[in-house]
Amino acid sequence: AQSVTQLGSHVSVSEGALVLLRCNYSSSVPPYLFWYVQYPNQGLQLLLKYTTGATLVKGINGFEAEFKKSETSFHLTKPSAHMSDAAEYFCAVSTNTGGFKTIFGAGTRLFVKA
Amino acid sequence: DSGVTQTPKHLITATGQRVTLRCSPRSGDLSVYWYQQSLDQGLQFLIQYYNGEERAKGNILERFSAQQFPDLHSELNLSSLELGDSALYFCASNVGENTDTQYFGPGTRLTVL
């Protein structure tokens, strides 16, 4: 069965600093990987996803993530944080086995300091 | 706007009661997913329907049930409500492939008093 671990329930960065949100997954088959963002009082929306092909994936709002099979990781980065990036971020994994369940991580809340 | 609608936005009820949450998927989407989000449990997958049939089941309690109708809208029924059922309930939809992005609705906030 697949699982997702997000390291750090809270991350705080200064405006303009690098954002790094960590995600590790467990899957016995090639996974599909997603990052979603949730702004206060809203539903989740997709930032980026990896299915096949290039392992460096670029998403919206300047975010990107790299699929590293050897490390079973899919960390999310952004070179320069903006105040508007403050939100909760969820990593998710989906596979072709065991039905269509997509498993979400526990989430990481990003705080951006002025 | 994701194109997924959920009603009602807020619901306040008492323990022991039964409520129904409604979700209309994006036009063309065949799959509907239900999630529960609470502070202590995080985002929990409840159940998925695809074109009217149950496709996958997650951590859904026996007191909860769902269905998807011929017009593809879905309802989540919660009965014998307990204080711990207070949470945000999200519906998401997509075409039905697990490589697809899920498009989330704005959620229904349920408060059980």
PDB file of C-alpha atoms in Angstrom:
ATOM      1  CA  ALA A   1       0.000   0.000   0.000  1.00  0.00           C
ATOM      2  CA  GLN A   2       1.166   3.517  -0.649  1.00  0.00           C
ATOM      3  CA  SER A   3       1.762   6.177   1.971  1.00  0.00           C
ATOM      4  CA  VAL A   4       2.947   9.760   2.154  1.00  0.00           C
ATOM      5  CA  THR A   5       5.009  11.495   4.815  1.00  0.00           C
ATOM      6  CA  GLN A   6       5.418  15.245   4.951  1.00  0.00           C
ATOM      7  CA  LEU A   7       8.263  16.316   7.196  1.00  0.00           C
ATOM      8  CA  GLY A   8       7.344  19.310   9.311  1.00  0.00           C
ATOM      9  CA  SER A   9       3.771  20.282  10.054  1.00  0.00           C
ATOM     10  CA  HIS A  10       4.847  23.938  10.092  1.00  0.00           C
ATOM     11  CA  VAL A  11       7.548  25.721   8.102  1.00  0.00           C
ATOM     12  CA  SER A  12       8.397  29.388   8.489  1.00  0.00           C
ATOM     13  CA  VAL A  13      10.471  31.378   6.001  1.00  0.00           C
ATOM     14  CA  SER A  14      11.227  35.037   5.415  1.00  0.00           C
ATOM     15  CA  GLU A  15       9.881  36.791   2.357  1.00  0.00           C
ATOM     16  CA  GLY A  16      12.381  36.286  -0.479  1.00  0.00           C
ATOM     17  CA  ALA A  17      13.901  33.176   1.049  1.00  0.00           C
ATOM     18  CA  LEU A  18      13.913  29.672  -0.411  1.00  0.00           C
ATOM     19  CA  VAL A  19      10.857  27.541   0.271  1.00  0.00           C
ATOM     20  CA  LEU A  20      11.482  23.804   0.746  1.00  0.00           C
ATOM     21  CA  LEU A  21       8.618  21.513   1.737  1.00  0.00           C
ATOM     22  CA  ARG A  22       9.540  17.857   2.088  1.00  0.00           C
ATOM     23  CA  CYS A  23       7.534  14.862   0.943  1.00  0.00           C
ATOM     24  CA  ASN A  24       8.512  11.209   1.005  1.00  0.00           C
ATOM     25  CA  TYR A  25       6.326   8.437  -0.303  1.00  0.00           C
ATOM     26  CA  SER A  26       6.118   4.705  -0.106  1.00  0.00           C
ATOM     27  CA  SER A  27       4.863   2.730  -3.060  1.00  0.00           C
ATOM     28  CA  SER A  28       5.528  -0.721  -4.461  1.00  0.00           C
ATOM     29  CA  VAL A  29       4.757   0.434  -7.996  1.00  0.00           C
ATOM     30  CA  PRO A  30       5.577   3.608  -9.925  1.00  0.00           C
ATOM     31  CA  PRO A  31       3.584   6.372  -8.301  1.00  0.00           C
ATOM     32  CA  TYR A  32       1.809   9.426  -9.541  1.00  0.00           C
ATOM     33  CA  LEU A  33       2.666  12.343  -7.290  1.00  0.00           C
ATOM     34  CA  PHE A  34       0.873  15.601  -6.636  1.00  0.00           C
ATOM     35  CA  TRP A  35       1.244  18.797  -4.643  1.00  0.00           C
ATOM     36  CA  TYR A  36      -1.910  20.679  -3.722  1.00  0.00           C
ATOM     37  CA  VAL A  37      -2.276  24.021  -1.933  1.00  0.00           C
ATOM     38  CA  GLN A  38      -5.085  25.067   0.362  1.00  0.00           C
ATOM     39  CA  TYR A  39      -5.655  28.730   1.149  1.00  0.00           C
ATOM     40  CA  PRO A  40      -7.736  29.634   4.219  1.00  0.00           C
ATOM     41  CA  ASN A  41     -11.405  28.757   3.892  1.00  0.00           C
ATOM     42  CA  GLN A  42     -10.937  27.249   0.439  1.00  0.00           C
ATOM     43  CA  GLY A  43     -10.684  23.835  -1.141  1.00  0.00           C
ATOM     44  CA  LEU A  44      -7.457  22.331  -2.378  1.00  0.00           C
ATOM     45  CA  GLN A  45      -6.068  23.247  -5.757  1.00  0.00           C
ATOM     46  CA  LEU A  46      -3.338  21.591  -7.784  1.00  0.00           C
ATOM     47  CA  LEU A  47       0.132  23.126  -7.792  1.00  0.00           C
ATOM     48  CA  LEU A  48       1.844  20.477  -9.900  1.00  0.00           C
ATOM     49  CA  LYS A  49       1.935  16.763 -10.617  1.00  0.00           C
ATOM     50  CA  TYR A  50       4.318  14.065 -11.782  1.00  0.00           C
ATOM     51  CA  THR A  51       3.015  11.177 -13.845  1.00  0.00           C
ATOM     52  CA  THR A  52       5.766  10.086 -16.225  1.00  0.00           C
ATOM     53  CA  GLY A  53       8.660  11.647 -18.119  1.00  0.00           C
ATOM     54  CA  ALA A  54      10.788  14.529 -16.883  1.00  0.00           C
ATOM     55  CA  THR A  55      11.441  14.240 -13.190  1.00  0.00           C
ATOM     56  CA  LEU A  56      11.608  18.004 -12.597  1.00  0.00           C
ATOM     57  CA  VAL A  57       8.091  19.328 -12.704  1.00  0.00           C
ATOM     58  CA  LYS A  58       7.171  22.989 -12.836  1.00  0.00           C
ATOM     59  CA  GLY A  59       3.891  24.185 -11.454  1.00  0.00           C
ATOM     60  CA  ILE A  60       1.960  27.364 -10.888  1.00  0.00           C
ATOM     61  CA  ASN A  61       3.147  30.391  -8.911  1.00  0.00           C
ATOM     62  CA  GLY A  62       6.841  29.573  -9.413  1.00  0.00           C
ATOM     63  CA  PHE A  63       6.801  26.254  -7.574  1.00  0.00           C
ATOM     64  CA  GLU A  64       8.593  23.162  -8.774  1.00  0.00           C
ATOM     65  CA  ALA A  65       9.245  19.645  -7.502  1.00  0.00           C
ATOM     66  CA  GLU A  66      11.665  16.902  -8.378  1.00  0.00           C
ATOM     67  CA  PHE A  67      10.791  13.220  -8.380  1.00  0.00           C
ATOM     68  CA  LYS A  68      13.739  11.250  -6.987  1.00  0.00           C
ATOM     69  CA  LYS A  69      13.019   7.563  -7.190  1.00  0.00           C
ATOM     70  CA  SER A  70      16.184   6.533  -5.339  1.00  0.00           C
ATOM     71  CA  GLU A  71      15.208   8.725  -2.397  1.00  0.00           C
ATOM     72  CA  THR A  72      11.437   8.126  -2.743  1.00  0.00           C
ATOM     73  CA  SER A  73      11.014  11.863  -2.460  1.00  0.00           C
ATOM     74  CA  PHE A  74       9.038  14.614  -4.168  1.00  0.00           C
ATOM     75  CA  HIS A  75      10.093  17.801  -2.389  1.00  0.00           C
ATOM     76  CA  LEU A  76       8.458  21.114  -3.305  1.00  0.00           C
ATOM     77  CA  THR A  77      10.598  24.209  -3.772  1.00  0.00           C
ATOM     78  CA  LYS A  78      10.281  27.858  -4.693  1.00  0.00           C
ATOM     79  CA  PRO A  79      13.354  30.074  -4.987  1.00  0.00           C
ATOM     80  CA  SER A  80      11.831  33.166  -3.407  1.00  0.00           C
ATOM     81  CA  ALA A  81       8.885  33.157  -1.011  1.00  0.00           C
ATOM     82  CA  HIS A  82       6.115  35.700  -1.313  1.00  0.00           C
ATOM     83  CA  MET A  83       3.629  36.665   1.369  1.00  0.00           C
ATOM     84  CA  SER A  84       0.850  35.229  -0.795  1.00  0.00           C
ATOM     85  CA  ASP A  85       2.448  31.771  -0.563  1.00  0.00           C
ATOM     86  CA  ALA A  86       1.292  31.431   3.045  1.00  0.00           C
ATOM     87  CA  ALA A  87      -1.048  28.440   2.958  1.00  0.00           C
ATOM     88  CA  GLU A  88      -1.209  24.737   3.703  1.00  0.00           C
ATOM     89  CA  TYR A  89       0.470  22.376   1.258  1.00  0.00           C
ATOM     90  CA  PHE A  90      -0.425  18.744   0.725  1.00  0.00           C
ATOM     91  CA  CYS A  91       1.608  16.068  -1.003  1.00  0.00           C
ATOM     92  CA  ALA A  92      -0.380  13.156  -2.458  1.00  0.00           C
ATOM     93  CA  VAL A  93       0.353   9.817  -4.086  1.00  0.00           C
ATOM     94  CA  SER A  94      -1.761   7.707  -6.378  1.00  0.00           C
ATOM     95  CA  THR A  95      -1.043   4.375  -8.030  1.00  0.00           C
ATOM     96  CA  ASN A  96      -2.678   1.999 -10.442  1.00  0.00           C
ATOM     97  CA  THR A  97      -3.073  -0.745  -7.869  1.00  0.00           C
ATOM     98  CA  GLY A  98      -5.617  -1.185  -5.118  1.00  0.00           C
ATOM     99  CA  GLY A  99      -8.218   0.953  -6.715  1.00  0.00           C
ATOM    100  CA  PHE A 100      -8.219   4.640  -7.370  1.00  0.00           C
ATOM    101  CA  LYS A 101      -7.401   5.885  -3.903  1.00  0.00           C
ATOM    102  CA  THR A 102      -5.212   8.936  -3.686  1.00  0.00           C
ATOM    103  CA  ILE A 103      -3.451   9.219  -0.346  1.00  0.00           C
ATOM    104  CA  PHE A 104      -2.734  12.695   1.013  1.00  0.00           C
ATOM    105  CA  GLY A 105      -0.006  13.633   3.437  1.00  0.00           C
ATOM    106  CA  ALA A 106      -0.803  15.358   6.720  1.00  0.00           C
ATOM    107  CA  GLY A 107      -0.020  18.755   5.246  1.00  0.00           C
ATOM    108  CA  THR A 108       2.588  21.433   5.933  1.00  0.00           C
ATOM    109  CA  ARG A 109       1.541  24.906   6.885  1.00  0.00           C
ATOM    110  CA  LEU A 110       3.838  27.537   5.379  1.00  0.00           C
ATOM    111  CA  PHE A 111       4.274  30.844   7.174  1.00  0.00           C
ATOM    112  CA  VAL A 112       5.987  33.733   5.388  1.00  0.00           C
ATOM    113  CA  LYS A 113       7.484  36.501   7.511  1.00  0.00           C
ATOM    114  CA  ALA A 114       7.874  40.043   6.225  1.00  0.00           C
TER     115      ALA A 114
ATOM    116  CA  ASP B   1     -13.444  28.587  -9.182  1.00  0.00           C
ATOM    117  CA  SER B   2     -12.910  24.827  -9.662  1.00  0.00           C
ATOM    118  CA  GLY B   3     -16.333  24.195 -11.170  1.00  0.00           C
ATOM    119  CA  VAL B   4     -17.270  21.856  -8.326  1.00  0.00           C
ATOM    120  CA  THR B   5     -20.150  23.070  -6.178  1.00  0.00           C
ATOM    121  CA  GLN B   6     -21.104  21.975  -2.698  1.00  0.00           C
ATOM    122  CA  THR B   7     -24.142  22.793  -0.626  1.00  0.00           C
ATOM    123  CA  PRO B   8     -24.692  23.879   2.023  1.00  0.00           C
ATOM    124  CA  LYS B   9     -21.628  25.933   2.890  1.00  0.00           C
ATOM    125  CA  HIS B  10     -22.271  25.663   6.618  1.00  0.00           C
ATOM    126  CA  LEU B  11     -24.358  23.244   8.633  1.00  0.00           C
ATOM    127  CA  ILE B  12     -25.003  23.306  12.356  1.00  0.00           C
ATOM    128  CA  THR B  13     -26.871  20.425  13.945  1.00  0.00           C
ATOM    129  CA  ALA B  14     -27.166  18.412  17.123  1.00  0.00           C
ATOM    130  CA  THR B  15     -25.795  15.050  18.169  1.00  0.00           C
ATOM    131  CA  GLY B  16     -27.857  12.114  16.988  1.00  0.00           C
ATOM    132  CA  GLN B  17     -29.166  13.933  13.947  1.00  0.00           C
ATOM    133  CA  ARG B  18     -28.774  13.079  10.261  1.00  0.00           C
ATOM    134  CA  VAL B  19     -27.599  15.434   7.517  1.00  0.00           C
ATOM    135  CA  THR B  20     -27.076  15.276   3.770  1.00  0.00           C
ATOM    136  CA  LEU B  21     -24.265  17.059   1.955  1.00  0.00           C
ATOM    137  CA  ARG B  22     -24.525  17.630  -1.751  1.00  0.00           C
ATOM    138  CA  CYS B  23     -21.893  17.876  -4.459  1.00  0.00           C
ATOM    139  CA  SER B  24     -22.120  18.700  -8.154  1.00  0.00           C
ATOM    140  CA  PRO B  25     -18.995  17.748 -10.105  1.00  0.00           C
ATOM    141  CA  ARG B  26     -17.405  19.696 -12.928  1.00  0.00           C
ATOM    142  CA  SER B  27     -19.119  19.311 -16.243  1.00  0.00           C
ATOM    143  CA  GLY B  28     -17.853  16.122 -17.907  1.00  0.00           C
ATOM    144  CA  ASP B  29     -16.324  14.600 -14.792  1.00  0.00           C
ATOM    145  CA  LEU B  30     -17.501  11.089 -13.990  1.00  0.00           C
ATOM    146  CA  SER B  31     -15.751  10.582 -10.679  1.00  0.00           C
ATOM    147  CA  VAL B  32     -16.626  12.114  -7.333  1.00  0.00           C
ATOM    148  CA  TYR B  33     -14.500  11.821  -4.200  1.00  0.00           C
ATOM    149  CA  TRP B  34     -15.470  12.696  -0.626  1.00  0.00           C
ATOM    150  CA  TYR B  35     -12.963  13.788   1.998  1.00  0.00           C
ATOM    151  CA  GLN B  36     -13.190  14.760   5.656  1.00  0.00           C
ATOM    152  CA  GLN B  37     -10.775  17.358   6.998  1.00  0.00           C
ATOM    153  CA  SER B  38     -10.392  17.858  10.725  1.00  0.00           C
ATOM    154  CA  LEU B  39      -7.648  19.317  12.895  1.00  0.00           C
ATOM    155  CA  ASP B  40      -6.752  16.012  14.525  1.00  0.00           C
ATOM    156  CA  GLN B  41      -7.170  13.636  11.567  1.00  0.00           C
ATOM    157  CA  GLY B  42      -6.044  15.818   8.677  1.00  0.00           C
ATOM    158  CA  LEU B  43      -7.454  15.132   5.206  1.00  0.00           C
ATOM    159  CA  GLN B  44      -9.060  11.698   5.135  1.00  0.00           C
ATOM    160  CA  PHE B  45     -10.366  10.033   1.988  1.00  0.00           C
ATOM    161  CA  LEU B  46     -13.864   8.687   2.565  1.00  0.00           C
ATOM    162  CA  ILE B  47     -15.209   7.250  -0.663  1.00  0.00           C
ATOM    163  CA  GLN B  48     -15.115   7.508  -4.457  1.00  0.00           C
ATOM    164  CA  TYR B  49     -17.893   7.036  -6.977  1.00  0.00           C
ATOM    165  CA  TYR B  50     -17.391   6.614 -10.696  1.00  0.00           C
ATOM    166  CA  ASN B  51     -20.344   6.997 -13.049  1.00  0.00           C
ATOM    167  CA  GLY B  52     -22.808   5.983 -10.390  1.00  0.00           C
ATOM    168  CA  GLU B  53     -20.904   3.078  -8.884  1.00  0.00           C
ATOM    169  CA  GLU B  54     -18.733   2.907  -5.793  1.00  0.00           C
ATOM    170  CA  ARG B  55     -15.116   2.546  -6.880  1.00  0.00           C
ATOM    171  CA  ALA B  56     -12.971   2.941  -3.782  1.00  0.00           C
ATOM    172  CA  LYS B  57     -13.546   3.149  -0.079  1.00  0.00           C
ATOM    173  CA  GLY B  58     -11.404   4.808   2.518  1.00  0.00           C
ATOM    174  CA  ASN B  59     -11.901   5.555   6.193  1.00  0.00           C
ATOM    175  CA  ILE B  60     -15.657   5.933   5.990  1.00  0.00           C
ATOM    176  CA  LEU B  61     -17.674   5.112   9.088  1.00  0.00           C
ATOM    177  CA  GLU B  62     -20.668   2.784   8.873  1.00  0.00           C
ATOM    178  CA  ARG B  63     -22.859   5.708   9.983  1.00  0.00           C
ATOM    179  CA  PHE B  64     -21.884   7.480   6.765  1.00  0.00           C
ATOM    180  CA  SER B  65     -23.068   6.589   3.288  1.00  0.00           C
ATOM    181  CA  ALA B  66     -22.899   8.122  -0.145  1.00  0.00           C
ATOM    182  CA  GLN B  67     -24.381   7.745  -3.563  1.00  0.00           C
ATOM    183  CA  GLN B  68     -23.968   9.174  -7.032  1.00  0.00           C
ATOM    184  CA  PHE B  69     -27.057   9.846  -9.099  1.00  0.00           C
ATOM    185  CA  PRO B  70     -27.610   9.473 -12.866  1.00  0.00           C
ATOM    186  CA  ASP B  71     -26.945  13.184 -13.363  1.00  0.00           C
ATOM    187  CA  LEU B  72     -23.590  12.521 -11.606  1.00  0.00           C
ATOM    188  CA  HIS B  73     -24.204  14.691  -8.585  1.00  0.00           C
ATOM    189  CA  SER B  74     -23.406  13.002  -5.304  1.00  0.00           C
ATOM    190  CA  GLU B  75     -24.726  13.089  -1.771  1.00  0.00           C
ATOM    191  CA  LEU B  76     -22.973  12.182   1.448  1.00  0.00           C
ATOM    192  CA  ASN B  77     -25.302  11.129   4.249  1.00  0.00           C
ATOM    193  CA  LEU B  78     -24.100  11.361   7.825  1.00  0.00           C
ATOM    194  CA  SER B  79     -26.292   9.844  10.523  1.00  0.00           C
ATOM    195  CA  SER B  80     -26.289   9.445  14.313  1.00  0.00           C
ATOM    196  CA  LEU B  81     -23.971  12.409  14.403  1.00  0.00           C
ATOM    197  CA  GLU B  82     -21.375  12.738  17.132  1.00  0.00           C
ATOM    198  CA  LEU B  83     -19.355  15.732  18.285  1.00  0.00           C
ATOM    199  CA  GLY B  84     -16.290  14.233  16.596  1.00  0.00           C
ATOM    200  CA  ASP B  85     -17.961  14.394  13.199  1.00  0.00           C
ATOM    201  CA  SER B  86     -17.542  18.157  13.216  1.00  0.00           C
ATOM    202  CA  ALA B  87     -15.230  18.844  10.286  1.00  0.00           C
ATOM    203  CA  LEU B  88     -14.912  20.256   6.802  1.00  0.00           C
ATOM    204  CA  TYR B  89     -16.242  17.890   4.184  1.00  0.00           C
ATOM    205  CA  PHE B  90     -14.819  18.280   0.701  1.00  0.00           C
ATOM    206  CA  CYS B  91     -16.010  16.880  -2.560  1.00  0.00           C
ATOM    207  CA  ALA B  92     -13.646  16.583  -5.528  1.00  0.00           C
ATOM    208  CA  SER B  93     -14.168  15.436  -9.078  1.00  0.00           C
ATOM    209  CA  ASN B  94     -12.230  14.367 -12.141  1.00  0.00           C
ATOM    210  CA  VAL B  95     -12.661  12.280 -15.251  1.00  0.00           C
ATOM    211  CA  GLY B  96     -11.815   9.167 -13.250  1.00  0.00           C
ATOM    212  CA  GLU B  97      -8.223   8.293 -13.966  1.00  0.00           C
ATOM    213  CA  ASN B  98      -5.902   8.312 -10.994  1.00  0.00           C
ATOM    214  CA  THR B  99      -3.340  10.347 -12.897  1.00  0.00           C
ATOM    215  CA  ASP B 100      -5.878  13.124 -13.109  1.00  0.00           C
ATOM    216  CA  THR B 101      -5.915  16.235 -11.032  1.00  0.00           C
ATOM    217  CA  GLN B 102      -8.760  16.262  -8.554  1.00  0.00           C
ATOM    218  CA  TYR B 103     -10.784  19.460  -8.572  1.00  0.00           C
ATOM    219  CA  PHE B 104     -12.014  20.352  -5.114  1.00  0.00           C
ATOM    220  CA  GLY B 105     -15.176  22.124  -4.126  1.00  0.00           C
ATOM    221  CA  PRO B 106     -15.222  24.845  -1.454  1.00  0.00           C
ATOM    222  CA  GLY B 107     -16.345  22.409   1.233  1.00  0.00           C
ATOM    223  CA  THR B 108     -19.180  22.121   3.732  1.00  0.00           C
ATOM    224  CA  ARG B 109     -18.351  23.002   7.307  1.00  0.00           C
ATOM    225  CA  LEU B 110     -20.324  20.748   9.649  1.00  0.00           C
ATOM    226  CA  THR B 111     -20.649  21.667  13.303  1.00  0.00           C
ATOM    227  CA  VAL B 112     -22.245  19.144  15.633  1.00  0.00           C
ATOM    228  CA  LEU B 113     -23.343  20.604  18.974  1.00  0.00           C
TER     229      LEU B 113
END
